[in-house]
Structure formats: structure tokens, C-alpha cells
Tab-separated table of C-alpha atoms and ligand atoms in Angstrom:
chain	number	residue	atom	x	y	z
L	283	UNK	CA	0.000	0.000	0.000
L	284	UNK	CA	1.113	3.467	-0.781
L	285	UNK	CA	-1.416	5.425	1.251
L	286	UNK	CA	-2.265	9.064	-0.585
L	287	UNK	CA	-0.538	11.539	1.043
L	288	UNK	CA	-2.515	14.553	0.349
L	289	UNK	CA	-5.267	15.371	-2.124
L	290	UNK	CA	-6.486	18.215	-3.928
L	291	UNK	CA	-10.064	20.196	-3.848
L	292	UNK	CA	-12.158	19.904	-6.588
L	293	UNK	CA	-12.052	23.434	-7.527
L	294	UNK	CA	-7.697	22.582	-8.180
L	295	UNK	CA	-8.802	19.137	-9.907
L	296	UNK	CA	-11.318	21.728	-12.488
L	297	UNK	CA	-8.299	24.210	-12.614
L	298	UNK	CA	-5.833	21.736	-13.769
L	299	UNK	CA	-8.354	20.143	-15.986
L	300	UNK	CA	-9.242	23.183	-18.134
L	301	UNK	CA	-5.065	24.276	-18.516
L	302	UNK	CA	-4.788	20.708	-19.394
L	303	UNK	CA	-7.203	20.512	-22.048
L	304	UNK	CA	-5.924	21.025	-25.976
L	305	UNK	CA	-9.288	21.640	-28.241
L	306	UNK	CA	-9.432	19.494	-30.840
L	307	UNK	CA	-8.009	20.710	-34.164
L	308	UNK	CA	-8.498	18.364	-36.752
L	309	UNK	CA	-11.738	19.149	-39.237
L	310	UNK	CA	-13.625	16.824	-41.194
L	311	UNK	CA	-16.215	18.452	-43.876
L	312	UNK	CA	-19.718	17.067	-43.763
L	313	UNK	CA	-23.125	17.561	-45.370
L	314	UNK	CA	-25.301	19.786	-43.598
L	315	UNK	CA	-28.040	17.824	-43.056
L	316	UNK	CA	-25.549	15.382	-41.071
L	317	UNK	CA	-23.385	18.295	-39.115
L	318	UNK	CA	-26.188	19.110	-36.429
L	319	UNK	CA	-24.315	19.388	-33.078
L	320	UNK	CA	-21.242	19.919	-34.153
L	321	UNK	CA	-19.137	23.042	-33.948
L	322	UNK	CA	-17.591	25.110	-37.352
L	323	UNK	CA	-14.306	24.970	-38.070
L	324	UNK	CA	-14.351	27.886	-40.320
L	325	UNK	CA	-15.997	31.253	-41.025
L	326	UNK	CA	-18.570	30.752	-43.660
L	327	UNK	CA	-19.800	33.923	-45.821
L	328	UNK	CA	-22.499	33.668	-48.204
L	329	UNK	CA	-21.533	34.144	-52.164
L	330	UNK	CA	-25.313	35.225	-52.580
L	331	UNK	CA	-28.452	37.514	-51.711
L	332	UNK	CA	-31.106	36.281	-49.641
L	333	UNK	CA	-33.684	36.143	-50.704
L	334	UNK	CA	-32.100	36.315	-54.110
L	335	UNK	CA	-34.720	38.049	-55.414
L	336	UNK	CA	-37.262	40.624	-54.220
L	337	UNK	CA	-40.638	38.776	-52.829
L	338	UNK	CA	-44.228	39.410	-51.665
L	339	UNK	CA	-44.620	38.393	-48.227
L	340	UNK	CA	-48.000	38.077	-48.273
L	341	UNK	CA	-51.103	36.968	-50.824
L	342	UNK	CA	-52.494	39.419	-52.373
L	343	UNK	CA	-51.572	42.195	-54.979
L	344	UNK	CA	-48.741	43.634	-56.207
L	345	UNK	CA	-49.430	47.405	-57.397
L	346	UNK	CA	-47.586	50.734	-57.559
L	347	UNK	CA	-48.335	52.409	-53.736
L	348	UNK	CA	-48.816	55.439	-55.712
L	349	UNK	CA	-51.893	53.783	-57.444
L	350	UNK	CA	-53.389	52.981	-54.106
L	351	UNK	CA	-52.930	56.581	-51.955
L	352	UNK	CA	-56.490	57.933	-50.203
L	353	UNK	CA	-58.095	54.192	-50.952
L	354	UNK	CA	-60.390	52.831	-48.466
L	355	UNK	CA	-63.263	50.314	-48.291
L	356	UNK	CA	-65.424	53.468	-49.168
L	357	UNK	CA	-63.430	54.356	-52.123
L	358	UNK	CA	-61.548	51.586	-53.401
L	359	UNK	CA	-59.054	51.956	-56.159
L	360	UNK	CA	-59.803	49.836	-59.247
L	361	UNK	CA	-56.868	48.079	-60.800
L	362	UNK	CA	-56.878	46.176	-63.773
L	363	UNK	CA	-54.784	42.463	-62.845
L	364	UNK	CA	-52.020	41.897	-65.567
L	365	UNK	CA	-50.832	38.295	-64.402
L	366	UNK	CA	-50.978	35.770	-61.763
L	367	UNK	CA	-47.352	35.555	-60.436
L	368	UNK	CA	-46.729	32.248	-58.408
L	369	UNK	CA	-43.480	30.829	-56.868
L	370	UNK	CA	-41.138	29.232	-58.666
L	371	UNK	CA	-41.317	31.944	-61.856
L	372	UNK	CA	-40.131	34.481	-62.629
L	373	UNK	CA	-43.160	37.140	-63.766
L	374	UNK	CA	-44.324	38.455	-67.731
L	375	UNK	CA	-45.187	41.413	-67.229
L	376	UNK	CA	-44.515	44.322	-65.222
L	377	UNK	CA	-46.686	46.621	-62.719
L	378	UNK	CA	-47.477	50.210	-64.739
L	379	UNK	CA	-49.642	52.494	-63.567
L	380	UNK	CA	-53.493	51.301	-63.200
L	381	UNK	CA	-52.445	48.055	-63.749
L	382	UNK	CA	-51.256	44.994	-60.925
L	383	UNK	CA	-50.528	41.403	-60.291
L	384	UNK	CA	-52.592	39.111	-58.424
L	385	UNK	CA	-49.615	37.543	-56.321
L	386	UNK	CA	-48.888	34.324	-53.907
L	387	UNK	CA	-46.638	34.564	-50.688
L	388	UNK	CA	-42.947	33.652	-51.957
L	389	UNK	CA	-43.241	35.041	-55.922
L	390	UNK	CA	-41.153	37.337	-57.041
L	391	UNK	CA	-42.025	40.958	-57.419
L	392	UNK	CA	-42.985	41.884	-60.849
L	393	UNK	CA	-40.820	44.649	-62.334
L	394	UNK	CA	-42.226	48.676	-61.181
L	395	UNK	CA	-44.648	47.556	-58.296
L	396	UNK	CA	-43.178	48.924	-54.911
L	397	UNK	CA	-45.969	47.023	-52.755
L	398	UNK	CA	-48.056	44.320	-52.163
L	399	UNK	CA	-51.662	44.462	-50.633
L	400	UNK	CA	-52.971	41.708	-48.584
L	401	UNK	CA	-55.751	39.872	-49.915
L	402	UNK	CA	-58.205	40.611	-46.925
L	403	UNK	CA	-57.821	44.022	-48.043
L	404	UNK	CA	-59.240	43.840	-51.448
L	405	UNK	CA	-62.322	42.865	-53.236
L	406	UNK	CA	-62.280	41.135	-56.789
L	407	UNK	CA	-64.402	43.073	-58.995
L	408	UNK	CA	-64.414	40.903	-62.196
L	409	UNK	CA	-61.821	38.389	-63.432
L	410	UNK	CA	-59.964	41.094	-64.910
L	411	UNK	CA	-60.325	43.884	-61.876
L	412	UNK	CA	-59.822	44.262	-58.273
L	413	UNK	CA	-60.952	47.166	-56.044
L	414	UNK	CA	-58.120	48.116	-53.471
L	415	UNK	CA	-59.973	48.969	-50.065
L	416	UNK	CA	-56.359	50.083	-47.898
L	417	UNK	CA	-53.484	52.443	-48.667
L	418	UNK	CA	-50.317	50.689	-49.595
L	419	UNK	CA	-46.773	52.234	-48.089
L	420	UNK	CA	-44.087	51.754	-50.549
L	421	UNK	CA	-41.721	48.237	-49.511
L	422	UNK	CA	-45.063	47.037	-47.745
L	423	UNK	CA	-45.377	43.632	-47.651
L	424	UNK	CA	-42.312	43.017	-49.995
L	425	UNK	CA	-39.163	41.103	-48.340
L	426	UNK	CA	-36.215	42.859	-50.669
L	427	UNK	CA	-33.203	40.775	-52.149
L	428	UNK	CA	-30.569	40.541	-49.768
L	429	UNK	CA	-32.736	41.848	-46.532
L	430	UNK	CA	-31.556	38.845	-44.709
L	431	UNK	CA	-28.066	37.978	-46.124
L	432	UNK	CA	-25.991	40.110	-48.480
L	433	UNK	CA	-22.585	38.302	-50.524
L	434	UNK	CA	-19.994	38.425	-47.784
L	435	UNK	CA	-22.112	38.077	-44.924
L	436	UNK	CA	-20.826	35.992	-42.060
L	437	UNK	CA	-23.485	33.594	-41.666
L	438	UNK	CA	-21.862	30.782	-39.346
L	439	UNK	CA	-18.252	31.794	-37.577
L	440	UNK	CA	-15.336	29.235	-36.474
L	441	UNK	CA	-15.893	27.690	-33.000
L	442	UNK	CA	-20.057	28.382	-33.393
L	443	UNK	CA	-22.227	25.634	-32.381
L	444	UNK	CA	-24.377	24.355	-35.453
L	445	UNK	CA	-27.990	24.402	-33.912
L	446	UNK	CA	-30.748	24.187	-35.846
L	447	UNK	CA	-30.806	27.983	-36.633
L	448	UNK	CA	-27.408	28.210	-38.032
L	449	UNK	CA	-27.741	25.218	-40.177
L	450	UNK	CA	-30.701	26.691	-41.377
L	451	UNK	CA	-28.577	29.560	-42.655
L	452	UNK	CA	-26.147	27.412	-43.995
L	453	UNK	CA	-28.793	25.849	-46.454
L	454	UNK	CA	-30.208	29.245	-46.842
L	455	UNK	CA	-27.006	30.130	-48.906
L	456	UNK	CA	-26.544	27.171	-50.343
L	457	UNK	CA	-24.316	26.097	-48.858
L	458	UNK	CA	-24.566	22.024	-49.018
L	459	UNK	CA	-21.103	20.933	-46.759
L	460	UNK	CA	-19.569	22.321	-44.035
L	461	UNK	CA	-15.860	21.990	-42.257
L	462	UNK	CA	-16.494	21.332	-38.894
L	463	UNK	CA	-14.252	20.285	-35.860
L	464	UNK	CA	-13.804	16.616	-35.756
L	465	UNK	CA	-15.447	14.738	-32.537
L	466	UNK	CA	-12.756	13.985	-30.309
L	467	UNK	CA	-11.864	9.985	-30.106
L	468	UNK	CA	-11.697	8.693	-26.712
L	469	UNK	CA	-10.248	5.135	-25.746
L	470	UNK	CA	-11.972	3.834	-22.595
L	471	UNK	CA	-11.097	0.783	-20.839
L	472	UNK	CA	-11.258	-1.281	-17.787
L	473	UNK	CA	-8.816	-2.421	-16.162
L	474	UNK	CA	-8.764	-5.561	-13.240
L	475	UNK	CA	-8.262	-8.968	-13.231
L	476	UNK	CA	-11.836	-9.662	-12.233
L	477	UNK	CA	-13.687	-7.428	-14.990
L	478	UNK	CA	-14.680	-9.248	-17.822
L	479	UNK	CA	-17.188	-8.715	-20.476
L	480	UNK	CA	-20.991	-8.909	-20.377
L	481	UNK	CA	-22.651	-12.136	-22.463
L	482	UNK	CA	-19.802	-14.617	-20.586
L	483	UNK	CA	-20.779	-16.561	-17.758
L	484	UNK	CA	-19.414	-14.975	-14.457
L	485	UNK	CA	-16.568	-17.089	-12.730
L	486	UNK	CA	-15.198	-17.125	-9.238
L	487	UNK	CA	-14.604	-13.305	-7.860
L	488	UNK	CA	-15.098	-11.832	-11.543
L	489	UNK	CA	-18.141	-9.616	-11.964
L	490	UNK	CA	-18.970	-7.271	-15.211
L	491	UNK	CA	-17.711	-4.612	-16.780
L	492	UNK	CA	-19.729	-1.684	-16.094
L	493	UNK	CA	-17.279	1.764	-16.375
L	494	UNK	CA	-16.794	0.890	-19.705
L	495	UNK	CA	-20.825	1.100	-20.973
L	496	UNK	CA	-21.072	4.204	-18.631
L	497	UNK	CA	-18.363	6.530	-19.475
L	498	UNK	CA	-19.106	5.447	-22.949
L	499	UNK	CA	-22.444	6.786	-22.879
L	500	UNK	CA	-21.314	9.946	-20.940
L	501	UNK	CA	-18.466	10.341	-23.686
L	502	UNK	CA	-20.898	9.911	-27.064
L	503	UNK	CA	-23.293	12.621	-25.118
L	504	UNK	CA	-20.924	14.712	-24.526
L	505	UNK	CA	-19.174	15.519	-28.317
L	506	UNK	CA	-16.642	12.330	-28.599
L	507	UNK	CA	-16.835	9.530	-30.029
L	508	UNK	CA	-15.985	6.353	-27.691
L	509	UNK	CA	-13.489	3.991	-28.488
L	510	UNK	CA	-14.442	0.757	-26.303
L	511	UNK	CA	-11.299	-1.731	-25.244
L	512	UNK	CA	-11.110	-5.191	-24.027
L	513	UNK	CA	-10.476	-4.810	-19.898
L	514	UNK	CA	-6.781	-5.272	-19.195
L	515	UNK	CA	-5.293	-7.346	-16.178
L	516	UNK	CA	-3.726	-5.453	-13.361
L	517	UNK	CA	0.335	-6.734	-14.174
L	518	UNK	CA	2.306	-3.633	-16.211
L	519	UNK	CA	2.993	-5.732	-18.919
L	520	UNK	CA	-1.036	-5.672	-19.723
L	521	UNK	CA	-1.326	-2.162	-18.736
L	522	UNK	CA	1.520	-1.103	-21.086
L	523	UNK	CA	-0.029	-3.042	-24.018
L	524	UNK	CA	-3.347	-1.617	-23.413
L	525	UNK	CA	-2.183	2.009	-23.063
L	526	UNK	CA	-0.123	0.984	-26.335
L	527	UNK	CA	-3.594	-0.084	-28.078
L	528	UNK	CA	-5.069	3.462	-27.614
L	529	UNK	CA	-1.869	5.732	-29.076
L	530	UNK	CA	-4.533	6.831	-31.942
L	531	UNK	CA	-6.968	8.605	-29.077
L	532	UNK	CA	-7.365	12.383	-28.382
L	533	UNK	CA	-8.373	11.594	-24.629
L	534	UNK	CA	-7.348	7.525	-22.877
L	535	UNK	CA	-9.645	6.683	-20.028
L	536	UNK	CA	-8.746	3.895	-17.916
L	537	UNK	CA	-10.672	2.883	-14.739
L	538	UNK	CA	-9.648	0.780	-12.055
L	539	UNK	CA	-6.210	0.488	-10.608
L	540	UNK	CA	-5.832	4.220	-9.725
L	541	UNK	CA	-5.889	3.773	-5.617
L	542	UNK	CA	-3.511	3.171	-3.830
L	543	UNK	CA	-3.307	-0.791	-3.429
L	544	UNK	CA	-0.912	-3.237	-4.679
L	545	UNK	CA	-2.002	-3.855	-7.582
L	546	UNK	CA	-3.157	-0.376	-8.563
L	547	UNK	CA	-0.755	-0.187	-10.827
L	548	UNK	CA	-1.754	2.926	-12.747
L	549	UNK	CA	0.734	5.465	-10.824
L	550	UNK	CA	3.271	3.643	-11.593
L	551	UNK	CA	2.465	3.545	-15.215
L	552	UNK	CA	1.898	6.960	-15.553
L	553	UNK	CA	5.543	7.584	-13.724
L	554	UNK	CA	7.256	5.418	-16.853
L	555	UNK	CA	5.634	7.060	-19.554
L	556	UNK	CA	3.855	9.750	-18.477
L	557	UNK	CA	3.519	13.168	-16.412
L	558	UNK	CA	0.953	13.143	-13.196
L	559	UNK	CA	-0.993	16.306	-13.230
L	560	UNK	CA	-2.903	15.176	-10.229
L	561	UNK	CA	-3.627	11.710	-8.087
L	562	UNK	CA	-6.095	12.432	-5.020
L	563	UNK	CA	-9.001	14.823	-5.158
L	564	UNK	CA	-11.092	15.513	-1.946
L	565	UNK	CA	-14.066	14.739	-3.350
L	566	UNK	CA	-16.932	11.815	-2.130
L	567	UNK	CA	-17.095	8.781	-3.872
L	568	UNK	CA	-14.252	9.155	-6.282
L	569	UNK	CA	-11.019	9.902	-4.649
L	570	UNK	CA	-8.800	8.415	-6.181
L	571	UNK	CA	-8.968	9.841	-9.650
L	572	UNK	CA	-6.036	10.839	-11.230
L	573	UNK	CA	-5.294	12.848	-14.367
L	574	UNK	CA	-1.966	12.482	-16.672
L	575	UNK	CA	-0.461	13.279	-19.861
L	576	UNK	CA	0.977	10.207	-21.504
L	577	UNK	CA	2.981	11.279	-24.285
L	578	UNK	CA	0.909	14.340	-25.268
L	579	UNK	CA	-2.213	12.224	-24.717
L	580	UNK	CA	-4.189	13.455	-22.167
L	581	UNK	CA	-4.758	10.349	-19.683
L	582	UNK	CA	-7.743	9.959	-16.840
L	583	UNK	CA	-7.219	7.223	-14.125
L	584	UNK	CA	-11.600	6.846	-12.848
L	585	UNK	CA	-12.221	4.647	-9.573
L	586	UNK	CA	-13.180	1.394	-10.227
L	587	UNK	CA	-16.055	1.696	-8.590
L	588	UNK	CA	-19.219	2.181	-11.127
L	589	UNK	CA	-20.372	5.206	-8.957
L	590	UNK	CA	-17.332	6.611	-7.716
L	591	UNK	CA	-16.410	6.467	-11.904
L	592	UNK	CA	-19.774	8.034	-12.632
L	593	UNK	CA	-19.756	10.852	-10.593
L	594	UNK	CA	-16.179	11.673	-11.625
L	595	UNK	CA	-17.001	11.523	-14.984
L	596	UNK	CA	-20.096	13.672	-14.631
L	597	UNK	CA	-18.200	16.561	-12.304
L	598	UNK	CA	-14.632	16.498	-13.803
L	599	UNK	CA	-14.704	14.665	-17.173
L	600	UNK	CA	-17.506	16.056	-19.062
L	601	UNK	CA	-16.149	19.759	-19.131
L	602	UNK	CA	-13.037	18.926	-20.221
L	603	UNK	CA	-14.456	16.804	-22.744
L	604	UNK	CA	-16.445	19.316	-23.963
L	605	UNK	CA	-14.021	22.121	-23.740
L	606	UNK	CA	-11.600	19.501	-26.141
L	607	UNK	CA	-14.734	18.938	-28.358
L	608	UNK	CA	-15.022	22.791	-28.153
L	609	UNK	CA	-18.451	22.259	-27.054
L	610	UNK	CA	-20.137	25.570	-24.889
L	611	UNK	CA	-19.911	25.037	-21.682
L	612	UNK	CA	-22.528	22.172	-20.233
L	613	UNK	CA	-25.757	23.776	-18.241
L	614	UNK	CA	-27.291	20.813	-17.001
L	615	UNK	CA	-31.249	21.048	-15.757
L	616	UNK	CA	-31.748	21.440	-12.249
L	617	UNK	CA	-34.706	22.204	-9.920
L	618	UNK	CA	-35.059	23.041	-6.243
L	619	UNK	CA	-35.998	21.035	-3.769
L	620	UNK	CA	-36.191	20.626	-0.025
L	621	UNK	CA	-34.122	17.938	1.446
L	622	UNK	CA	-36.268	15.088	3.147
L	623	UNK	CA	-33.805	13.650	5.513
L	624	UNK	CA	-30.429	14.976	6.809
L	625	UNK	CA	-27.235	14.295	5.176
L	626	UNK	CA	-23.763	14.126	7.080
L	627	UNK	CA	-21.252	14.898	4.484
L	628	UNK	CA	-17.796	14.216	5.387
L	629	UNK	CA	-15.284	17.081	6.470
L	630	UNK	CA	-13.329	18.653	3.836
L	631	UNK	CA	-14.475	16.632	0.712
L	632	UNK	CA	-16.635	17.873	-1.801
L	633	UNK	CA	-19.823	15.158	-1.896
L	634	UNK	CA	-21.666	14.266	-5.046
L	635	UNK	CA	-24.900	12.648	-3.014
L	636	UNK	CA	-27.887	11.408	-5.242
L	637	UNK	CA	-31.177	12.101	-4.888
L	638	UNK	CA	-34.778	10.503	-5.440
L	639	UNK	CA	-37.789	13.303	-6.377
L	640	UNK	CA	-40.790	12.861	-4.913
L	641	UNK	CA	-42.645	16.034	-5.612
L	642	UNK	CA	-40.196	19.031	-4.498
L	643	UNK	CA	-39.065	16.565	-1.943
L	644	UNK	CA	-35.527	15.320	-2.176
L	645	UNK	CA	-34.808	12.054	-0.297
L	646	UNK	CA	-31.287	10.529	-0.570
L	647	UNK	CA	-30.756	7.452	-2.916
L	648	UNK	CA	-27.042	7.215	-2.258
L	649	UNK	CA	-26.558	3.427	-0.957
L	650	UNK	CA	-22.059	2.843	-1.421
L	651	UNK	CA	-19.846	4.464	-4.320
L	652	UNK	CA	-19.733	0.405	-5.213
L	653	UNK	CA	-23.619	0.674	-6.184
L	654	UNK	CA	-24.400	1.523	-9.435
L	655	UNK	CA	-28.078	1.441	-8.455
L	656	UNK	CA	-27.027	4.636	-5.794
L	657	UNK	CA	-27.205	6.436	-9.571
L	658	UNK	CA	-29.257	4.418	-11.595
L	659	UNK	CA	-32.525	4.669	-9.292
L	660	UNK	CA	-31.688	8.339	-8.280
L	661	UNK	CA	-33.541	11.303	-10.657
L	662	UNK	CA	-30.175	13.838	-9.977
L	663	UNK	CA	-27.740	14.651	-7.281
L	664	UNK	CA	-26.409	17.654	-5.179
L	665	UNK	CA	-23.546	18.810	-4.770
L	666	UNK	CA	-22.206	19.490	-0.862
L	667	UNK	CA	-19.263	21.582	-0.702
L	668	UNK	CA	-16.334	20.449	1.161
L	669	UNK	CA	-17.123	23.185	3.763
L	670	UNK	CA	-19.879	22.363	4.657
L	671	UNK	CA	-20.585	18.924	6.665
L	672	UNK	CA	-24.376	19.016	7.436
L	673	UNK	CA	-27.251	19.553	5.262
L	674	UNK	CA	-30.109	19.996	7.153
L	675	UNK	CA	-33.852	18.297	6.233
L	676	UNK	CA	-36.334	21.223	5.459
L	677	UNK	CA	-33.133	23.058	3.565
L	678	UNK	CA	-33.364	23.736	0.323
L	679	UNK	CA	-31.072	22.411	-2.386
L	680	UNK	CA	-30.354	22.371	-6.209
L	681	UNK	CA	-30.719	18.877	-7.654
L	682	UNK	CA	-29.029	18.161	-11.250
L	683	UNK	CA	-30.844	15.868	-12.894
L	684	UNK	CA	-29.283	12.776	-14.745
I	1748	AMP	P1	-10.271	-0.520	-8.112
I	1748	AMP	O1	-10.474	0.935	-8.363
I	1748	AMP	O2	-9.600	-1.224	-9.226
I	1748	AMP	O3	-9.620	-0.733	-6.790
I	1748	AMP	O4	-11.724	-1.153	-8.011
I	1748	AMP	C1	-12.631	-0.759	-6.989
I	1748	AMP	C2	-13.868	-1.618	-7.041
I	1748	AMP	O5	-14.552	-1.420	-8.269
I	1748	AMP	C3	-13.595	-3.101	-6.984
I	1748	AMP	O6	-14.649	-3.711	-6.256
I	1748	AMP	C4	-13.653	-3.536	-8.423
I	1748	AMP	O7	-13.990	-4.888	-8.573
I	1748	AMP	C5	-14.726	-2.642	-8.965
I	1748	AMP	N1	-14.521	-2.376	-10.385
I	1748	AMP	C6	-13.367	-2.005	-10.980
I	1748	AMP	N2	-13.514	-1.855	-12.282
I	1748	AMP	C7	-14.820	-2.082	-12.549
I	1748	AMP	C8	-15.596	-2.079	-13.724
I	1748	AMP	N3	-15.076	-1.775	-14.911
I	1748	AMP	N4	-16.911	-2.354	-13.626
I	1748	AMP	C9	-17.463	-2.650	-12.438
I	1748	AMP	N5	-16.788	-2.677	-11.289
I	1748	AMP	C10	-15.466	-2.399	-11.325
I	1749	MG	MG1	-8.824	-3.029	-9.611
């Protein structure tokens, strides 16, 4: 045993995690309709107008406002209709004086009319005529080529998120591809020489991989793409191949093996081939999490156990993956709640404690940081800093939820 000899608070685990993390810079270019979620690598200006063409925003009629001033249901102006202009065509005819064109929401403004009077405000007088009842403003009801987007326009910058919105712009210009950052790969894998993989029968002492299926799922949420690994045994020589097996990754994860036991071998991994950046953190579960660069690969030691892993990877992994993905920052939901019961945190570590919701009622679901059921059957979790040591049923508190 090589007891820890001093640990760090969270708040210098989340320091040295964000001036450890290197955002991703390779791109990959993908077609639009495939790129939601994902985050521009490059400032994209449009080559075009839009609209590219100067459009009634409304059914009705497109006339010269001149034509129409002083016109009211009393005394209607009478306008002789020249064409039917739908989308999709350009128009015959122009707009001259007396004269419009009966027009659909979407068709392009025929040639001298300056605006466009809503059906609702007009009466058809023959199939030839229509009486004008309302005043038309010149540019009513018109949407002019280019009001949304002139050529050169920025219409998506490097490092913005493509939402729906912006990849709505994108196809608004045309534009059918787009260069975006490429989702970080991350290698995950278990390590112990009783983990083996679900569909075997269990032997003596061995019992299932779980780490690997959660901090996959966390990782694909959260902008990577996960990379899963056989679990490795807990002798070097394993450990070494397996860290080998996952050169090609932007981010390694390994669980397991990072306490402080015999056969927790990772420290003494890291000190052949890599750089500790921290071993220890004074949190609850999940002390013994360590973070590394190996090579310039940047290396995360989780707990073995499936909560103390979880937590970790939902209060120190995810915003460093994100930052790497360069994801905005995560804002998961949360609601308030009073606290059912009393929890005794312990001194001077930070506590990730789950919760059950019942109502506004928060009772605590936390069993052992061995029992993945202290997360699964919980709805969120609080957070109880490490200086405070009581939390008080009746008290309010802010529950994340999973
Ligand atoms: P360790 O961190 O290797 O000391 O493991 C702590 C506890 O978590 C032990 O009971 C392990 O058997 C268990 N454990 C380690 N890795 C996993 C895993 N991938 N899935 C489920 N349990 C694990
Ligand atoms: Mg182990």
C-alpha cells in the first residue's frame, strides 16, 4: 500500500483540468443535413443575396403604392390584374400604372410595383379587376433581395455551435457541406483482473464490466466519439499493451487500478511514460482519480467503482471533454428542492450525493460508491461543498438531474 498523502479540492482538480485541455483541431467536412451538433471549423460567408430576389410576403396584390394613396373600403381603387405571379417563376409582365398582379406569398415581385396588398384588403371586382380597399406604403409587404443575407455576410463563424438555426442559414445560402471540428476519439477501458465482459458466464470473484458502458455513454453525449477496449489485467505488462492499443486517441480513459493498493498499478504507469498532473481529489465517492499526460495524450485514471467512476465523470470529465470537443460550456437542468432527511457529508471533501424526487421533496438514494443502483434509481444529485458537513432536512437544495 502506498497510502495518498494529500489530495487536492475539486475546484484545483477543475483548474488543472481546463489548462490541461488542448481543443481538438483536426476538421472533417460534412453535409449539412448530417453536421447538427457539431461546432464550425471555419468562417462561412455567403456568395449570394437572400432572398435572391425581391418577394411578396403576403397573398395578395402587387401594385404601384402610388396607385393605391387615399383608398379605403369606401373608395376603393380599381386596378386592372395583368398576371398571376406564383413561386417558382419568374413574372411576364410588369406593374405600370393602373395596372397589378394578383400575387402568392414567396413570388417574385414583378418589375415597377413597390408594394403588395394583402388579400383581406381587397375585393375582386371581375376576373380582370380588383378594387383596393387600404393604402399601400411603398416596400409594404415586400421582403427585398438581400434583406436577410448580403454576398460576404458571415453567416456561421469558427468555433459556433451548429444548432438548428445556423444550419438553417447554412442551407439558406446554399451552402450544401460544411468543415467542422472533428469529434474527439476517446479510448476507454477497464482495467482488473476480475472485470470481464458482459454475455460470458461470471466465474469465481469476476463480476462485469460496467465503467466501460457508462463513461461510454457519458463520452458519445458529450461531443466524442468512444473507443471501447477489451479490460486489461492489473500486471504492467497488460497495462503497457493496453495504453499501447489506444496511441490513436485524443483523450485515454482507464478505470480501475488508480488507488492506492498493490495492484493499482496505474501510478506507476503513468511515472514510466507519463507526467501526473494530479492523483487524489477531496471529493466523495471518487477519490482516487487521477489525471496524466501520456505522451501528449491526455490520460484519466476513474475509480473502479461504477459510482465513484460516474460521478467523476459527470463533475470532472464532461467539461473537459467538452471544452476539447469545443463544445459551450454544459448547463445541465436542475430544480429546487427541499431535502427530506439529513445528510452528514464528510469534512473537507466535496460530496456528489444522489437524490430521489418525490414532488419538491428530495430524499437521498445514495446506498455505497460500489452501487451503481445509488445512480441508476436516483432522478439527480447535489452537490455538498467540502465546507460544509451538514445539510439539514427542510433546507433547500439544487438537484441536477441525470
Ligand atoms: P479498483 O479501483 O480497481 O480498486 O476497483 C474498486 C472496485 O470497483 C472493486 O470492487 C472492483 O472490482 C470494482 N470495479 C473495478 N472496475 C470495474 C468495472 N469496470 N466495472 C465494475 N466494477 C469495477
Ligand atoms: Mg482493480
Amino acid at each position: 500500500m502506498r497510502p495518498f498523502k494529500s489530495t487536492i479540492s475539486i475546484e484545483e482538480a477543475r483548474e488543472r483540468l481546463r489548462t490541461g485541455v488542448r481543443p481538438i483541431a483536426r476538421t472533417e467536412e460534412l453535409p449539412i443535413g448530417a453536421a447538427a451538433g457539431r461546432v464550425a471549423a471555419a468562417d462561412l460567408a455567403s456568395t449570394l443575396f437572400v432572398p435572391p430576389f425581391s418577394r411578396s410576403a403576403m397573398d395578395g396584390y402587387a401594385v404601384l403604392a402610388e396607385d393605391t394613396r387615399g383608398a379605403s373600403r369606401e373608395r376603393p381603387a380599381r386596378l386592372r390584374i395583368v398576371e398571376r405571379v406564383y413561386t417558382g417563376a419568374p413574372p411576364q409582365h410588369g406593374v405600370t400604372p393602373g395596372a397589378c398582379a394578383e400575387i402568392a406569398t414567396g413570388a417574385p415581385l414583378p418589375e415597377g410595383a413597390d408594394a403588395v396588398i394583402m388579400v383581406e384588403e381587397t375585393a375582386r371586382v371581375d376576373h380582370d379587376h380588383v378594387a383596393i380597399c387600404a393604402e399601400g406604403r411603398p416596400g409594404q409587404n415586400i421582403g427585398r433581395k438581400g434583406a436577410d443575407i448580403a454576398p460576404g455576410d458571415i453567416v456561421v463563424r469558427r468555433g459556433d455551435l451548429l444548432n438548428p438555426s445556423r444550419l438553417g442559414a447554412l442551407a439558406a445560402v446554399g451552402c450544401a457541406h460544411v468543415e467542422v471540428f472533428a469529434r474527439p476519439r476517446v479510448a476507454i477501458l477497464s482495467t482488473g483482473n476480475e472485470v470481464i465482459e458482459p454475455g460470458t458466464p461470471l466465474g469465481p470473484g469476476q463480476i462485469y464490466d460496467v465503467n466501460r458502458f457508462t463513461l461510454s455513454a457519458v463520452v458519445e453525449a458529450q461531443g466524442g466519439i468512444a473507443e471501447m477496449h477489451t479490460p486489461a489485467r492489473d500486471t504492467l505488462e497488460a497495462l503497457n499493451e493496453a495504453l499501447d492499443a489506444c496511441a490513436q486517441a485524443d483523450v485515454i480513459i482507464f478505470s480501475g487500478g488508480s488507488s492506492v493498493g498493490d495492484r493499482d498499478l496505474l501510478v506507476d504507469l503513468v511515472a514510466t511514460r507519463g507526467q501526473m498532473i494530479f492523483h487524489g481529489v477531496a471529493v466523495r465517492p471518487g477519490k482516487p482519480t487521477m489525471f496524466a499526460r501520456v505522451g501528449d495524450t491526455p490520460f484519466f485514471g476513474m475509480p473502479g467503482n461504477p459510482t465513484s467512476c460516474l460521478s467523476n465523470a459527470y463533475i470532472l470529465l464532461v467539461p473537459f471533454l467538452r471544452a476539447t470537443a469545443r463544445l459551450p460550456l454544459y448547463a445541465p437542468r436542475t430544480v429546487s428542492a427541499t431535502l427530506g432527511r439529513t445528510i452528514v457529508s464528510p469534512a473537507n471533501r466535496h460530496q456528489f450525493y444522489t437524490v430521489t424526487l418525490h414532488g419538491t421533496v428530495a430524499l437521498p438514494a445514495f446506498k455505497g460508491s460500489g452501487d451503481i443502483t445509488s445512480l441508476s434509481q436516483a432522478d439527480g444529485y447535489i452537490e455538498i461543498p467540502a465546507s460544509e458537513h451538514t445539510v439539514e432536512e427542510g433546507s433547500s437544495v439544487e438537484v441536477t438531474l441525470f
